[in-house]
Amino acid sequence: MISYTDTLDPTLKDTTQLVLKDVFKVFPGRQSLVDRLLRRTSPDYIAIAEINLEISANTFVSIIGPSGCGKSTLLNIIAGLTPPTSGVVMLNGTAIHHPGPDRGVVFQNYSLMPWMTVAENIRFAIETVYPKMSRDRQKQIVREYIDLVGLRGAEQKHPHELSGGMKQRVGIARALAINPQILLMDEPFGALDALTRGFLQDEIARIWEQQHKTAILITHSIEEALLLSDQIVMMSRGPAAQIVEVLDIPFPRPRKRESLDRYPAYHELKAELELHLSRETRAVEELRV
Ligand SMILES: Nc1ncnc2c1ncn2[C@@H]1O[C@H](COP(=O)(O)OP(=O)(O)OP(=O)(O)O)[C@@H](O)[C@H]1O
């Protein structure tokens, strides 16, 4: 285990909010009783290696990389859901060891409580984080975030009565309603059809314009990353996936998907990302055959 201190590097910029320093994640090989009895061993798997990244406050960062390279692993480490094997993640100078209300997470599979209504799902999150908050204030926040994500009228519906897009609106409202410093989104639109995905991308762009929270988005979509991000983190294939490059996305905001491709840089960045993804994915496929 690499040791680390719980103090920040003095060379960091004032605006740096999140720091990942020499982060590794190794998943241990199988160690079940049956495996041991049969003397079967499987080697440890180094998912991500030597990840170093600094994210400034109020920036929108997307992480892109070939399937299985370790994007979710990285996001789970930032969320505090998975511990790194070594290295450190620091938020505002404090090491992250557990999940916390300073990070709101949006999952691809929504993770809503099926027996609760839309309003109850959101209120439950607020109540958990702020147990001393008055009921009236909690209800007021629920209303605010239901309005923010365009779910007015659906407050009393249960998740099974909602479309995928509506469920993800609840997921976004729930993550934002606890007023986190960072919004973490793991392929939030991955399960949605193309049209709904486009609507929700526009919603995220609109909400981000209003709230300007630091956001980290995992996506397989180059267009989505270019539409939403200030920076795109490009990861290499695993095992031992690393950050290859961080691209700055210079387009002015607010952005409109219809007009982004009028910028010459859009095509250059898109081509660079496409080349990276196809090269890494081809290498993964070649290893499989
Ligand atoms: N709990 C675990 N135990 C063992 N291996 C794991 C575990 N979780 C993830 N892995 C492996 O670590 C690697 C990275 O997985 P991860 O889900 O982070 O990748 P990803 O880039 O998010 O994938 P995708 O793009 O397909 O969603 C994969 O090879 C995966 O099989």
CSV table of C-alpha atoms and ligand atoms in Angstrom, one decimal:
chain,number,residue,atom,x,y,z
A,1,MET,CA,0.0,0.0,0.0
A,2,ILE,CA,1.4,3.4,-1.0
A,3,SER,CA,1.3,5.7,2.0
A,4,TYR,CA,0.0,9.3,1.6
A,5,THR,CA,-0.6,12.3,3.7
A,6,ASP,CA,-3.9,14.0,4.3
A,7,THR,CA,-2.6,17.4,3.3
A,8,LEU,CA,-2.7,19.2,0.0
A,9,ASP,CA,0.2,19.8,-2.3
A,10,PRO,CA,1.0,23.6,-1.9
A,11,THR,CA,1.6,23.9,-5.7
A,12,LEU,CA,-2.1,23.3,-6.5
A,13,LYS,CA,-4.1,26.1,-8.0
A,14,ASP,CA,-6.6,28.0,-5.7
A,15,THR,CA,-9.5,26.7,-7.8
A,16,THR,CA,-8.5,23.0,-7.6
A,17,GLN,CA,-11.4,21.2,-5.9
A,18,LEU,CA,-10.7,17.6,-6.5
A,19,VAL,CA,-7.3,15.9,-6.6
A,20,LEU,CA,-6.6,12.3,-7.5
A,21,LYS,CA,-3.0,11.4,-6.6
A,22,ASP,CA,-1.4,8.1,-7.8
A,23,VAL,CA,-4.6,6.2,-7.6
A,24,PHE,CA,-4.4,2.5,-8.2
A,25,LYS,CA,-7.2,-0.1,-8.0
A,26,VAL,CA,-6.4,-3.8,-7.9
A,27,PHE,CA,-9.2,-6.3,-7.7
A,28,PRO,CA,-8.0,-9.5,-5.9
A,29,GLY,CA,-8.2,-12.8,-7.8
A,30,ARG,CA,-10.8,-15.4,-6.8
A,31,GLN,CA,-10.3,-16.7,-3.3
A,32,SER,CA,-13.5,-18.7,-2.6
A,33,LEU,CA,-13.3,-21.9,-0.6
A,34,VAL,CA,-14.0,-24.0,-3.7
A,35,ASP,CA,-11.2,-22.3,-5.5
A,36,ARG,CA,-8.8,-23.0,-2.6
A,37,LEU,CA,-9.9,-26.6,-2.4
A,38,LEU,CA,-9.4,-27.1,-6.2
A,39,ARG,CA,-6.1,-25.1,-5.9
A,40,ARG,CA,-7.5,-22.8,-8.6
A,41,THR,CA,-5.9,-19.4,-8.6
A,42,SER,CA,-6.8,-16.4,-10.7
A,43,PRO,CA,-4.4,-13.5,-10.7
A,44,ASP,CA,-5.2,-10.1,-9.2
A,45,TYR,CA,-6.5,-7.6,-11.8
A,46,ILE,CA,-5.1,-4.1,-11.9
A,47,ALA,CA,-8.0,-2.1,-13.1
A,48,ILE,CA,-6.6,1.4,-13.0
A,49,ALA,CA,-3.0,2.5,-12.4
A,50,GLU,CA,-1.3,5.8,-11.5
A,51,ILE,CA,-4.3,8.0,-12.0
A,52,ASN,CA,-3.4,11.7,-11.4
A,53,LEU,CA,-6.0,14.3,-12.0
A,54,GLU,CA,-6.9,17.8,-10.8
A,55,ILE,CA,-10.4,19.1,-11.3
A,56,SER,CA,-11.2,22.8,-10.7
A,57,ALA,CA,-14.3,24.0,-9.0
A,58,ASN,CA,-17.4,24.6,-11.3
A,59,THR,CA,-16.0,22.7,-14.2
A,60,PHE,CA,-17.8,20.0,-16.2
A,61,VAL,CA,-15.5,17.0,-16.8
A,62,SER,CA,-16.3,14.0,-18.9
A,63,ILE,CA,-14.4,10.7,-18.7
A,64,ILE,CA,-14.3,8.7,-21.9
A,65,GLY,CA,-12.5,5.4,-22.6
A,66,PRO,CA,-13.0,1.9,-24.1
A,67,SER,CA,-15.5,-0.4,-22.5
A,68,GLY,CA,-14.2,-2.0,-19.3
A,69,CYS,CA,-11.2,0.3,-18.9
A,70,GLY,CA,-12.2,1.3,-15.4
A,71,LYS,CA,-14.3,4.5,-15.7
A,72,SER,CA,-16.9,3.3,-13.2
A,73,THR,CA,-14.2,2.1,-10.9
A,74,LEU,CA,-12.7,5.6,-10.9
A,75,LEU,CA,-16.1,7.3,-10.3
A,76,ASN,CA,-16.9,4.8,-7.5
A,77,ILE,CA,-13.5,5.7,-5.8
A,78,ILE,CA,-14.4,9.4,-6.1
A,79,ALA,CA,-17.8,8.7,-4.7
A,80,GLY,CA,-16.2,6.9,-1.8
A,81,LEU,CA,-18.1,3.7,-2.7
A,82,THR,CA,-14.9,1.7,-3.5
A,83,PRO,CA,-11.6,2.3,-1.7
A,84,PRO,CA,-8.5,2.8,-3.8
A,85,THR,CA,-5.9,0.1,-3.4
A,86,SER,CA,-3.4,2.9,-3.1
A,87,GLY,CA,-3.2,6.6,-3.7
A,88,VAL,CA,-5.6,9.3,-2.5
A,89,VAL,CA,-8.6,11.3,-3.6
A,90,MET,CA,-9.0,14.7,-1.9
A,91,LEU,CA,-11.9,17.0,-2.0
A,92,ASN,CA,-11.2,20.6,-0.9
A,93,GLY,CA,-8.0,19.3,0.8
A,94,THR,CA,-9.6,16.5,2.7
A,95,ALA,CA,-9.0,12.8,1.9
A,96,ILE,CA,-12.2,10.9,0.8
A,97,HIS,CA,-12.7,7.6,2.6
A,98,HIS,CA,-16.4,7.2,2.4
A,99,PRO,CA,-19.5,8.4,0.5
A,100,GLY,CA,-20.6,11.8,1.7
A,101,PRO,CA,-23.2,14.5,1.1
A,102,ASP,CA,-20.6,16.6,-0.6
A,103,ARG,CA,-21.0,14.2,-3.6
A,104,GLY,CA,-24.2,13.5,-5.4
A,105,VAL,CA,-24.3,10.4,-7.5
A,106,VAL,CA,-26.5,9.6,-10.5
A,107,PHE,CA,-26.5,6.0,-11.6
A,108,GLN,CA,-27.3,4.5,-15.0
A,109,ASN,CA,-30.0,2.2,-13.5
A,110,TYR,CA,-31.6,5.1,-11.5
A,111,SER,CA,-31.5,3.3,-8.1
A,112,LEU,CA,-34.8,4.7,-7.0
A,113,MET,CA,-36.8,3.2,-4.1
A,114,PRO,CA,-39.7,1.5,-5.9
A,115,TRP,CA,-42.1,1.8,-3.1
A,116,MET,CA,-41.7,5.5,-2.8
A,117,THR,CA,-43.2,8.3,-4.9
A,118,VAL,CA,-41.1,10.7,-6.9
A,119,ALA,CA,-41.4,13.3,-4.1
A,120,GLU,CA,-40.7,10.7,-1.4
A,121,ASN,CA,-37.5,9.5,-3.2
A,122,ILE,CA,-36.2,13.0,-3.3
A,123,ARG,CA,-37.3,13.9,0.3
A,124,PHE,CA,-35.7,10.7,1.6
A,125,ALA,CA,-32.3,11.8,0.3
A,126,ILE,CA,-32.7,15.2,1.9
A,127,GLU,CA,-33.9,13.8,5.2
A,128,THR,CA,-31.0,11.3,5.3
A,129,VAL,CA,-28.4,14.1,4.8
A,130,TYR,CA,-30.2,16.8,6.8
A,131,PRO,CA,-32.2,15.0,9.5
A,132,LYS,CA,-32.6,18.2,11.6
A,133,MET,CA,-34.1,20.2,8.7
A,134,SER,CA,-37.8,21.0,9.2
A,135,ARG,CA,-40.4,19.1,7.2
A,136,ASP,CA,-41.6,22.3,5.6
A,137,ARG,CA,-38.2,23.2,4.4
A,138,GLN,CA,-37.6,19.7,3.1
A,139,LYS,CA,-40.9,19.8,1.1
A,140,GLN,CA,-39.9,23.2,-0.3
A,141,ILE,CA,-36.6,21.8,-1.6
A,142,VAL,CA,-38.4,18.8,-3.0
A,143,ARG,CA,-40.7,21.2,-4.9
A,144,GLU,CA,-37.8,23.3,-6.1
A,145,TYR,CA,-35.9,20.3,-7.6
A,146,ILE,CA,-39.0,18.7,-9.0
A,147,ASP,CA,-39.5,22.0,-10.9
A,148,LEU,CA,-35.8,22.2,-11.9
A,149,VAL,CA,-36.0,18.8,-13.6
A,150,GLY,CA,-39.4,19.4,-15.1
A,151,LEU,CA,-41.3,16.8,-13.2
A,152,ARG,CA,-44.2,19.0,-11.9
A,153,GLY,CA,-47.4,16.9,-11.9
A,154,ALA,CA,-45.5,13.6,-11.4
A,155,GLU,CA,-44.8,14.1,-7.7
A,156,GLN,CA,-47.1,11.3,-6.5
A,157,LYS,CA,-46.2,8.8,-9.1
A,158,HIS,CA,-44.1,5.7,-8.3
A,159,PRO,CA,-41.0,4.7,-10.3
A,160,HIS,CA,-42.9,1.9,-12.2
A,161,GLU,CA,-45.3,4.6,-13.6
A,162,LEU,CA,-42.4,6.6,-15.1
A,163,SER,CA,-40.5,6.4,-18.4
A,164,GLY,CA,-36.8,5.9,-18.3
A,165,GLY,CA,-36.2,9.5,-18.9
A,166,MET,CA,-38.5,10.6,-16.1
A,167,LYS,CA,-36.8,8.1,-13.7
A,168,GLN,CA,-33.5,9.7,-14.5
A,169,ARG,CA,-34.9,13.1,-13.9
A,170,VAL,CA,-35.8,11.9,-10.4
A,171,GLY,CA,-32.2,10.5,-10.1
A,172,ILE,CA,-30.8,13.9,-11.1
A,173,ALA,CA,-33.2,15.8,-8.8
A,174,ARG,CA,-32.3,13.5,-5.9
A,175,ALA,CA,-28.6,13.9,-6.4
A,176,LEU,CA,-28.8,17.7,-6.6
A,177,ALA,CA,-31.4,18.2,-3.8
A,178,ILE,CA,-28.8,17.4,-1.1
A,179,ASN,CA,-26.8,20.4,-2.5
A,180,PRO,CA,-23.5,18.4,-3.1
A,181,GLN,CA,-20.3,20.1,-4.1
A,182,ILE,CA,-19.8,17.7,-7.0
A,183,LEU,CA,-22.3,15.8,-9.2
A,184,LEU,CA,-21.0,12.4,-10.2
A,185,MET,CA,-22.8,10.7,-13.1
A,186,ASP,CA,-22.1,7.2,-14.3
A,187,GLU,CA,-23.5,6.9,-17.8
A,188,PRO,CA,-26.8,8.5,-16.7
A,189,PHE,CA,-28.3,8.3,-20.2
A,190,GLY,CA,-26.9,4.9,-21.2
A,191,ALA,CA,-30.3,3.1,-20.9
A,192,LEU,CA,-32.3,5.8,-22.7
A,193,ASP,CA,-33.4,5.9,-26.4
A,194,ALA,CA,-31.6,8.5,-28.6
A,195,LEU,CA,-34.4,11.1,-28.5
A,196,THR,CA,-34.8,11.0,-24.7
A,197,ARG,CA,-31.1,11.0,-24.3
A,198,GLY,CA,-30.9,14.2,-26.3
A,199,PHE,CA,-33.6,15.8,-24.2
A,200,LEU,CA,-31.9,14.9,-21.0
A,201,GLN,CA,-28.5,16.1,-22.3
A,202,ASP,CA,-30.1,19.5,-22.9
A,203,GLU,CA,-31.6,19.4,-19.5
A,204,ILE,CA,-28.3,18.7,-17.9
A,205,ALA,CA,-26.7,21.6,-19.9
A,206,ARG,CA,-29.5,23.9,-18.8
A,207,ILE,CA,-29.3,22.9,-15.1
A,208,TRP,CA,-25.5,23.2,-15.2
A,209,GLU,CA,-25.9,26.8,-16.6
A,210,GLN,CA,-28.0,27.6,-13.5
A,211,GLN,CA,-26.1,25.8,-10.9
A,212,HIS,CA,-22.5,25.7,-12.1
A,213,LYS,CA,-21.6,22.7,-9.9
A,214,THR,CA,-18.5,20.7,-10.5
A,215,ALA,CA,-19.7,17.7,-12.5
A,216,ILE,CA,-18.0,14.5,-13.6
A,217,LEU,CA,-19.8,12.5,-16.3
A,218,ILE,CA,-18.9,9.0,-17.6
A,219,THR,CA,-20.0,8.6,-21.1
A,220,HIS,CA,-19.5,6.5,-24.2
A,221,SER,CA,-20.8,9.3,-26.4
A,222,ILE,CA,-18.2,11.7,-27.9
A,223,GLU,CA,-21.0,14.1,-29.0
A,224,GLU,CA,-22.4,14.1,-25.4
A,225,ALA,CA,-19.0,14.8,-24.0
A,226,LEU,CA,-18.3,17.6,-26.5
A,227,LEU,CA,-21.7,19.2,-25.8
A,228,LEU,CA,-21.5,19.2,-22.0
A,229,SER,CA,-17.8,19.4,-21.0
A,230,ASP,CA,-15.1,21.9,-20.2
A,231,GLN,CA,-12.6,19.1,-20.2
A,232,ILE,CA,-12.6,15.5,-21.5
A,233,VAL,CA,-10.4,13.0,-19.7
A,234,MET,CA,-9.3,10.2,-22.1
A,235,MET,CA,-8.5,6.9,-20.5
A,236,SER,CA,-6.5,4.1,-22.1
A,237,ARG,CA,-7.6,0.4,-22.2
A,238,GLY,CA,-7.1,-1.8,-19.2
A,239,PRO,CA,-5.6,-3.6,-17.5
A,240,ALA,CA,-3.8,-0.9,-15.6
A,241,ALA,CA,-5.8,1.8,-17.4
A,242,GLN,CA,-4.3,5.3,-17.2
A,243,ILE,CA,-5.2,8.8,-18.2
A,244,VAL,CA,-3.8,9.4,-21.6
A,245,GLU,CA,-4.7,13.0,-22.1
A,246,VAL,CA,-7.1,15.7,-20.8
A,247,LEU,CA,-8.6,17.8,-23.6
A,248,ASP,CA,-9.9,21.3,-23.0
A,249,ILE,CA,-13.2,22.0,-24.7
A,250,PRO,CA,-13.2,25.6,-25.7
A,251,PHE,CA,-16.8,26.3,-27.0
A,252,PRO,CA,-18.6,29.2,-25.4
A,253,ARG,CA,-21.7,28.6,-23.3
A,254,PRO,CA,-24.6,28.3,-23.4
A,255,ARG,CA,-24.1,25.7,-26.1
A,256,LYS,CA,-26.6,24.5,-28.7
A,257,ARG,CA,-26.1,21.0,-30.2
A,258,GLU,CA,-27.3,22.3,-33.6
A,259,SER,CA,-24.6,24.9,-33.9
A,260,LEU,CA,-21.6,23.2,-32.2
A,261,ASP,CA,-20.3,21.6,-35.4
A,262,ARG,CA,-19.9,25.1,-36.9
A,263,TYR,CA,-16.7,25.4,-34.9
A,264,PRO,CA,-13.7,24.0,-36.7
A,265,ALA,CA,-12.3,22.8,-33.4
A,266,TYR,CA,-15.4,20.6,-32.9
A,267,HIS,CA,-14.4,18.4,-35.8
A,268,GLU,CA,-10.7,18.2,-34.8
A,269,LEU,CA,-11.6,17.2,-31.2
A,270,LYS,CA,-14.2,14.7,-32.4
A,271,ALA,CA,-11.7,13.1,-34.8
A,272,GLU,CA,-9.1,12.9,-32.0
A,273,LEU,CA,-11.6,11.3,-29.6
A,274,GLU,CA,-12.9,8.9,-32.3
A,275,LEU,CA,-9.3,7.9,-33.2
A,276,HIS,CA,-8.4,7.3,-29.5
A,277,LEU,CA,-11.6,5.2,-28.8
A,278,SER,CA,-11.3,3.1,-31.9
A,279,ARG,CA,-7.6,2.5,-31.4
A,280,GLU,CA,-8.1,1.4,-27.8
A,281,THR,CA,-11.2,-0.6,-28.5
A,282,ARG,CA,-9.5,-2.4,-31.5
A,283,ALA,CA,-6.5,-3.3,-29.2
A,284,VAL,CA,-9.0,-4.8,-26.6
A,285,GLU,CA,-10.7,-6.8,-29.3
A,286,GLU,CA,-7.4,-8.1,-30.8
A,287,LEU,CA,-6.4,-9.4,-27.3
A,288,ARG,CA,-9.7,-11.3,-27.1
A,289,VAL,CA,-9.2,-13.3,-30.4
B,1,LIG,N1,-15.6,-6.0,-8.1
B,1,LIG,C1,-14.8,-6.3,-9.1
B,1,LIG,N2,-14.1,-7.5,-9.0
B,1,LIG,C2,-13.2,-7.8,-10.0
B,1,LIG,N3,-13.1,-7.1,-11.1
B,1,LIG,C3,-13.8,-6.0,-11.3
B,1,LIG,C4,-14.7,-5.6,-10.3
B,1,LIG,N4,-15.3,-4.4,-10.7
B,1,LIG,C5,-14.8,-4.1,-11.9
B,1,LIG,N5,-13.9,-5.1,-12.3
B,1,LIG,C6,-13.1,-5.1,-13.5
B,1,LIG,O1,-12.4,-3.9,-13.6
B,1,LIG,C7,-12.4,-3.5,-14.9
B,1,LIG,C8,-13.0,-2.1,-15.0
B,1,LIG,O2,-14.4,-2.1,-14.8
B,1,LIG,P1,-15.3,-0.8,-14.9
B,1,LIG,O3,-16.7,-1.3,-14.7
B,1,LIG,O4,-14.8,0.2,-13.9
B,1,LIG,O5,-15.1,-0.4,-16.4
B,1,LIG,P2,-15.9,0.7,-17.2
B,1,LIG,O6,-14.9,1.4,-18.0
B,1,LIG,O7,-16.8,1.5,-16.4
B,1,LIG,O8,-16.7,-0.3,-18.2
B,1,LIG,P3,-18.0,0.0,-19.1
B,1,LIG,O9,-17.6,1.1,-20.1
B,1,LIG,O10,-18.2,-1.3,-19.8
B,1,LIG,O11,-19.1,0.4,-18.2
B,1,LIG,C9,-13.2,-4.5,-15.8
B,1,LIG,O12,-12.3,-5.4,-16.4
B,1,LIG,C10,-14.0,-5.2,-14.7
B,1,LIG,O13,-14.3,-6.5,-15.1
